[in-house]
Amino acid sequence: MLVLSRGLEDKVVFPNLGITVEILRINGNRVRIGVDAPEDVRILRHELADTYSEQLSAGAASARSGSESHRLRNQLNVAHVALGLAEKQLNAGLQDKALETLRRAVKQFDVLDSSMDQPARPDRSSNKDRPRTLLVEDDENESELLAGYLRMSGFEVDTATDGLQAMLYLGRHDCPDLVLLDMNMPRMDGMSAIRSIRGNADLQTMRVFAVTGVAAEESQVELGPNGVDRWFRKPIKPQVLVDSMREILGLVVA
């Protein structure tokens, strides 16, 4: 299957399930959500739950109780139905609803993958005192340079190339301390991303800074709890940004 962009979060892999979920674009603006799986797990529309349940019964799940197999079957069905709903919502122009549905689907697959004896995720205990930041920027060079500066300044940094990747990331990971968000990005811009973030109860208290070439007064994004906490117009002074990040997180400003 064709991956939309260079970003890793467009292709979400669940190693223990042997399943990969990808976001594909076909026929212009139409979007399709693809599910790829091993040959012994045939995935057809509306059939994934049944076929994978058969594999669970014949393979790894054979040692599980009947109630456990039934639970896994139901969870897989929920995830697959959610993917189908998200695809329909995207193509109907209901972007915010689609993203929330997609987050729920990916989270459900994560639960399933963990239940199949998934190896522990990388231990970040050594970084527990480093504030976590998600940098959302579509320019690869800018993203790499700013991420490097932030890491050298004591932050743990993950990156996304647009709002859609950011929402997928937020659906699969613990909430970061702060998000740095560009406004002009492909597929899902910053304004749509912030609307989705503030519309999600789990993310409403997360700090968000706009880091963009757009002036705040030219944007429809609100400054405050329903929008972004602070606005930085490019070109930025990296140390000023870092000091502001530290200040809003209650850290000592260098």
Short mmCIF file of C-alpha atoms in Angstrom, two decimals:
data_model
loop_
_atom_site.label_atom_id
_atom_site.label_comp_id
_atom_site.label_asym_id
_atom_site.label_seq_id
_atom_site.Cartn_x
_atom_site.Cartn_y
_atom_site.Cartn_z
CA MET A 1 0.00 0.00 0.00
CA LEU A 2 1.10 3.58 -0.64
CA VAL A 3 2.06 5.70 2.34
CA LEU A 4 0.88 9.32 2.10
CA SER A 5 4.04 11.03 3.32
CA ARG A 6 7.42 10.46 4.90
CA GLY A 7 5.98 10.52 8.42
CA LEU A 8 6.02 7.35 10.48
CA GLU A 9 2.64 8.06 12.04
CA ASP A 10 0.88 7.64 8.66
CA LYS A 11 1.70 3.95 8.98
CA VAL A 12 0.78 2.62 12.41
CA VAL A 13 2.19 -0.87 13.03
CA PHE A 14 0.91 -3.32 15.63
CA PRO A 15 3.66 -5.99 15.64
CA ASN A 16 1.96 -8.65 17.74
CA LEU A 17 -1.23 -8.47 15.72
CA GLY A 18 0.73 -8.38 12.46
CA ILE A 19 -1.54 -5.52 11.38
CA THR A 20 -0.66 -2.16 9.83
CA VAL A 21 -3.11 0.74 9.53
CA GLU A 22 -2.40 3.39 6.88
CA ILE A 23 -4.10 6.58 5.77
CA LEU A 24 -4.33 6.67 1.98
CA ARG A 25 -5.59 9.28 -0.46
CA ILE A 26 -7.33 8.23 -3.65
CA ASN A 27 -9.17 10.18 -6.36
CA GLY A 28 -8.18 13.67 -5.34
CA ASN A 29 -9.53 14.62 -1.94
CA ARG A 30 -11.11 11.28 -1.13
CA VAL A 31 -9.45 9.42 1.71
CA ARG A 32 -9.24 5.71 2.38
CA ILE A 33 -8.04 4.04 5.56
CA GLY A 34 -6.18 0.85 4.68
CA VAL A 35 -5.61 -2.18 6.88
CA ASP A 36 -2.78 -4.54 5.96
CA ALA A 37 -2.21 -7.93 7.59
CA PRO A 38 -0.40 -11.25 7.05
CA GLU A 39 -1.68 -13.56 4.31
CA ASP A 40 -3.23 -15.89 6.86
CA VAL A 41 -5.35 -13.02 8.14
CA ARG A 42 -7.52 -12.03 5.17
CA ILE A 43 -8.84 -8.54 5.71
CA LEU A 44 -11.94 -7.61 3.75
CA ARG A 45 -14.41 -4.88 4.60
CA HIS A 46 -16.70 -5.89 7.49
CA GLU A 47 -14.89 -9.23 7.76
CA LEU A 48 -11.77 -8.44 9.79
CA ALA A 49 -13.31 -9.34 13.14
CA ASP A 50 -14.51 -12.75 11.95
CA THR A 51 -11.31 -13.75 10.13
CA TYR A 52 -8.98 -12.60 12.85
CA SER A 53 -11.12 -14.28 15.47
CA GLU A 54 -10.58 -17.55 13.59
CA GLN A 55 -6.82 -17.03 13.73
CA LEU A 56 -7.00 -16.28 17.43
CA SER A 57 -8.90 -19.51 17.99
CA ALA A 58 -6.45 -21.57 15.91
CA GLY A 59 -3.22 -19.94 17.06
CA ALA A 60 -2.11 -17.74 19.89
CA ALA A 61 -5.54 -17.56 21.50
CA SER A 62 -6.02 -21.33 21.65
CA ALA A 63 -4.74 -21.35 25.22
CA ARG A 64 -7.06 -18.57 26.30
CA SER A 65 -10.45 -19.14 27.85
CA GLY A 66 -13.57 -18.82 25.71
CA SER A 67 -14.51 -15.58 27.44
CA GLU A 68 -11.07 -14.09 26.69
CA SER A 69 -11.33 -15.00 23.02
CA HIS A 70 -14.80 -13.46 22.92
CA ARG A 71 -13.47 -10.28 24.52
CA LEU A 72 -10.68 -10.00 21.94
CA ARG A 73 -13.14 -10.58 19.13
CA ASN A 74 -15.38 -7.79 20.38
CA GLN A 75 -12.45 -5.39 20.82
CA LEU A 76 -11.22 -6.07 17.30
CA ASN A 77 -14.70 -5.51 15.94
CA VAL A 78 -14.94 -2.15 17.71
CA ALA A 79 -11.59 -1.06 16.25
CA HIS A 80 -12.47 -2.13 12.72
CA VAL A 81 -15.93 -0.55 12.75
CA ALA A 82 -14.35 2.68 14.05
CA LEU A 83 -11.92 2.71 11.10
CA GLY A 84 -14.81 2.35 8.68
CA LEU A 85 -16.74 5.15 10.38
CA ALA A 86 -13.68 7.44 10.36
CA GLU A 87 -13.24 6.88 6.62
CA LYS A 88 -16.87 7.82 5.94
CA GLN A 89 -16.63 10.88 8.18
CA LEU A 90 -13.46 12.07 6.41
CA ASN A 91 -15.07 11.77 3.01
CA ALA A 92 -18.18 13.57 4.26
CA GLY A 93 -16.04 16.51 5.36
CA LEU A 94 -16.56 15.83 9.08
CA GLN A 95 -12.86 16.14 9.85
CA ASP A 96 -13.05 16.76 13.60
CA LYS A 97 -15.38 13.83 14.20
CA ALA A 98 -13.29 11.61 11.93
CA LEU A 99 -10.08 12.37 13.81
CA GLU A 100 -11.66 11.58 17.16
CA THR A 101 -13.04 8.32 15.76
CA LEU A 102 -9.65 7.48 14.28
CA ARG A 103 -7.93 8.11 17.61
CA ARG A 104 -10.37 5.73 19.30
CA ALA A 105 -9.74 3.06 16.68
CA VAL A 106 -5.96 3.29 16.97
CA LYS A 107 -6.22 3.19 20.76
CA GLN A 108 -8.34 0.04 20.52
CA PHE A 109 -5.74 -1.65 18.30
CA ASP A 110 -3.09 -0.66 20.87
CA VAL A 111 -5.08 -2.39 23.61
CA LEU A 112 -5.35 -5.51 21.46
CA ASP A 113 -1.66 -5.46 20.57
CA SER A 114 -0.72 -5.20 24.25
CA SER A 115 -2.99 -8.11 25.12
CA MET A 116 -1.07 -10.29 22.63
CA ASP A 117 2.05 -10.13 24.85
CA GLN A 118 3.46 -7.00 23.21
CA PRO A 119 7.02 -6.26 24.36
CA ALA A 120 7.22 -3.33 26.72
CA ARG A 121 7.49 0.06 25.07
CA PRO A 122 10.89 1.74 25.26
CA ASP A 123 11.76 2.71 28.81
CA ARG A 124 11.83 6.47 29.12
CA SER A 125 12.50 6.49 32.84
CA SER A 126 15.89 8.10 32.24
CA ASN A 127 14.02 11.03 30.66
CA LYS A 128 11.36 11.32 33.38
CA ASP A 129 12.66 14.74 34.45
CA ARG A 130 12.77 16.04 30.87
CA PRO A 131 9.54 17.79 29.84
CA ARG A 132 7.92 16.10 26.84
CA THR A 133 7.19 18.16 23.74
CA LEU A 134 5.46 17.34 20.46
CA LEU A 135 6.76 19.49 17.59
CA VAL A 136 4.30 19.69 14.67
CA GLU A 137 6.03 21.17 11.61
CA ASP A 138 5.79 20.18 7.94
CA ASP A 139 9.17 21.60 6.91
CA GLU A 140 11.66 18.79 7.54
CA ASN A 141 14.68 21.06 7.90
CA GLU A 142 12.96 23.41 10.35
CA SER A 143 11.65 20.49 12.35
CA GLU A 144 15.04 18.80 12.61
CA LEU A 145 16.85 21.98 13.65
CA LEU A 146 14.31 23.13 16.22
CA ALA A 147 13.96 19.62 17.66
CA GLY A 148 17.74 19.49 18.06
CA TYR A 149 17.79 22.85 19.84
CA LEU A 150 15.01 21.77 22.20
CA ARG A 151 16.74 18.49 23.02
CA MET A 152 19.96 20.34 23.78
CA SER A 153 17.88 22.58 26.06
CA GLY A 154 16.65 19.65 28.14
CA PHE A 155 13.40 18.68 26.42
CA GLU A 156 12.32 15.28 25.18
CA VAL A 157 10.96 15.86 21.66
CA ASP A 158 8.80 13.86 19.28
CA THR A 159 7.79 15.24 15.88
CA ALA A 160 4.83 15.14 13.51
CA THR A 161 4.61 16.60 10.00
CA ASP A 162 1.02 17.88 10.15
CA GLY A 163 -2.10 18.04 12.29
CA LEU A 164 -3.31 14.61 11.27
CA GLN A 165 -0.08 12.93 12.37
CA ALA A 166 -0.21 14.96 15.59
CA MET A 167 -3.70 13.69 16.43
CA LEU A 168 -2.68 10.11 15.70
CA TYR A 169 0.36 10.57 17.95
CA LEU A 170 -1.79 11.98 20.75
CA GLY A 171 -4.11 9.00 20.42
CA ARG A 172 -1.28 6.51 20.92
CA HIS A 173 0.94 8.18 23.51
CA ASP A 174 0.69 9.77 26.92
CA CYS A 175 -0.18 13.44 26.70
CA PRO A 176 2.99 15.55 26.25
CA ASP A 177 3.60 18.55 28.44
CA LEU A 178 3.50 20.93 25.51
CA VAL A 179 2.77 21.00 21.77
CA LEU A 180 4.49 23.39 19.35
CA LEU A 181 2.13 23.78 16.41
CA ASP A 182 2.61 25.29 12.97
CA MET A 183 -0.52 26.72 11.34
CA ASN A 184 0.02 26.23 7.60
CA MET A 185 0.35 22.49 6.99
CA PRO A 186 -0.98 19.98 4.44
CA ARG A 187 -3.95 17.69 5.09
CA MET A 188 -4.79 19.16 8.49
CA ASP A 189 -3.74 22.67 9.43
CA GLY A 190 -3.02 24.08 12.85
CA MET A 191 -6.44 25.64 13.32
CA SER A 192 -8.17 22.30 12.72
CA ALA A 193 -5.70 20.54 15.01
CA ILE A 194 -6.22 22.96 17.88
CA ARG A 195 -9.99 22.65 17.48
CA SER A 196 -9.70 18.87 17.77
CA ILE A 197 -7.34 19.13 20.75
CA ARG A 198 -9.55 21.52 22.71
CA GLY A 199 -12.62 19.45 21.85
CA ASN A 200 -11.10 16.38 23.50
CA ALA A 201 -11.54 16.19 27.27
CA ASP A 202 -8.29 14.25 27.66
CA LEU A 203 -6.27 16.98 25.93
CA GLN A 204 -7.96 20.21 26.98
CA THR A 205 -5.41 21.10 29.65
CA MET A 206 -2.38 20.40 27.45
CA ARG A 207 -0.26 23.47 26.72
CA VAL A 208 -0.08 24.49 23.06
CA PHE A 209 2.16 27.13 21.48
CA ALA A 210 1.68 28.36 17.92
CA VAL A 211 5.03 28.57 16.09
CA THR A 212 4.19 29.86 12.64
CA GLY A 213 4.77 32.44 9.95
CA VAL A 214 1.19 33.67 10.36
CA ALA A 215 0.52 36.68 12.57
CA ALA A 216 -1.85 36.03 15.47
CA GLU A 217 -4.21 38.80 14.36
CA GLU A 218 -4.47 37.22 10.91
CA SER A 219 -5.53 33.88 12.32
CA GLN A 220 -8.91 32.69 13.54
CA VAL A 221 -7.25 30.79 16.37
CA GLU A 222 -8.05 32.11 19.82
CA LEU A 223 -5.36 32.98 22.34
CA GLY A 224 -6.34 31.38 25.62
CA PRO A 225 -7.72 28.13 27.04
CA ASN A 226 -9.87 27.43 23.98
CA GLY A 227 -7.02 28.00 21.54
CA VAL A 228 -3.25 28.32 21.88
CA ASP A 229 -1.54 29.47 25.04
CA ARG A 230 1.11 31.59 23.31
CA TRP A 231 1.94 32.71 19.80
CA PHE A 232 5.41 32.86 18.25
CA ARG A 233 5.72 34.27 14.75
CA LYS A 234 8.62 33.09 12.59
CA PRO A 235 11.46 33.87 12.47
CA ILE A 236 11.67 33.02 16.15
CA LYS A 237 14.45 33.39 18.69
CA PRO A 238 14.89 29.81 19.90
CA GLN A 239 16.04 30.74 23.39
CA VAL A 240 13.05 33.03 23.89
CA LEU A 241 10.80 30.12 22.92
CA VAL A 242 12.61 27.76 25.31
CA ASP A 243 12.39 30.27 28.17
CA SER A 244 8.66 30.68 27.55
CA MET A 245 8.18 26.90 27.47
CA ARG A 246 10.01 26.55 30.77
CA GLU A 247 8.08 29.41 32.34
CA ILE A 248 4.62 28.08 31.42
CA LEU A 249 5.57 24.59 32.66
CA GLY A 250 6.76 26.00 35.98
CA LEU A 251 10.41 25.18 35.37
CA VAL A 252 13.45 27.28 36.19
CA VAL A 253 14.25 29.69 33.37
CA ALA A 254 17.96 29.62 32.51
#
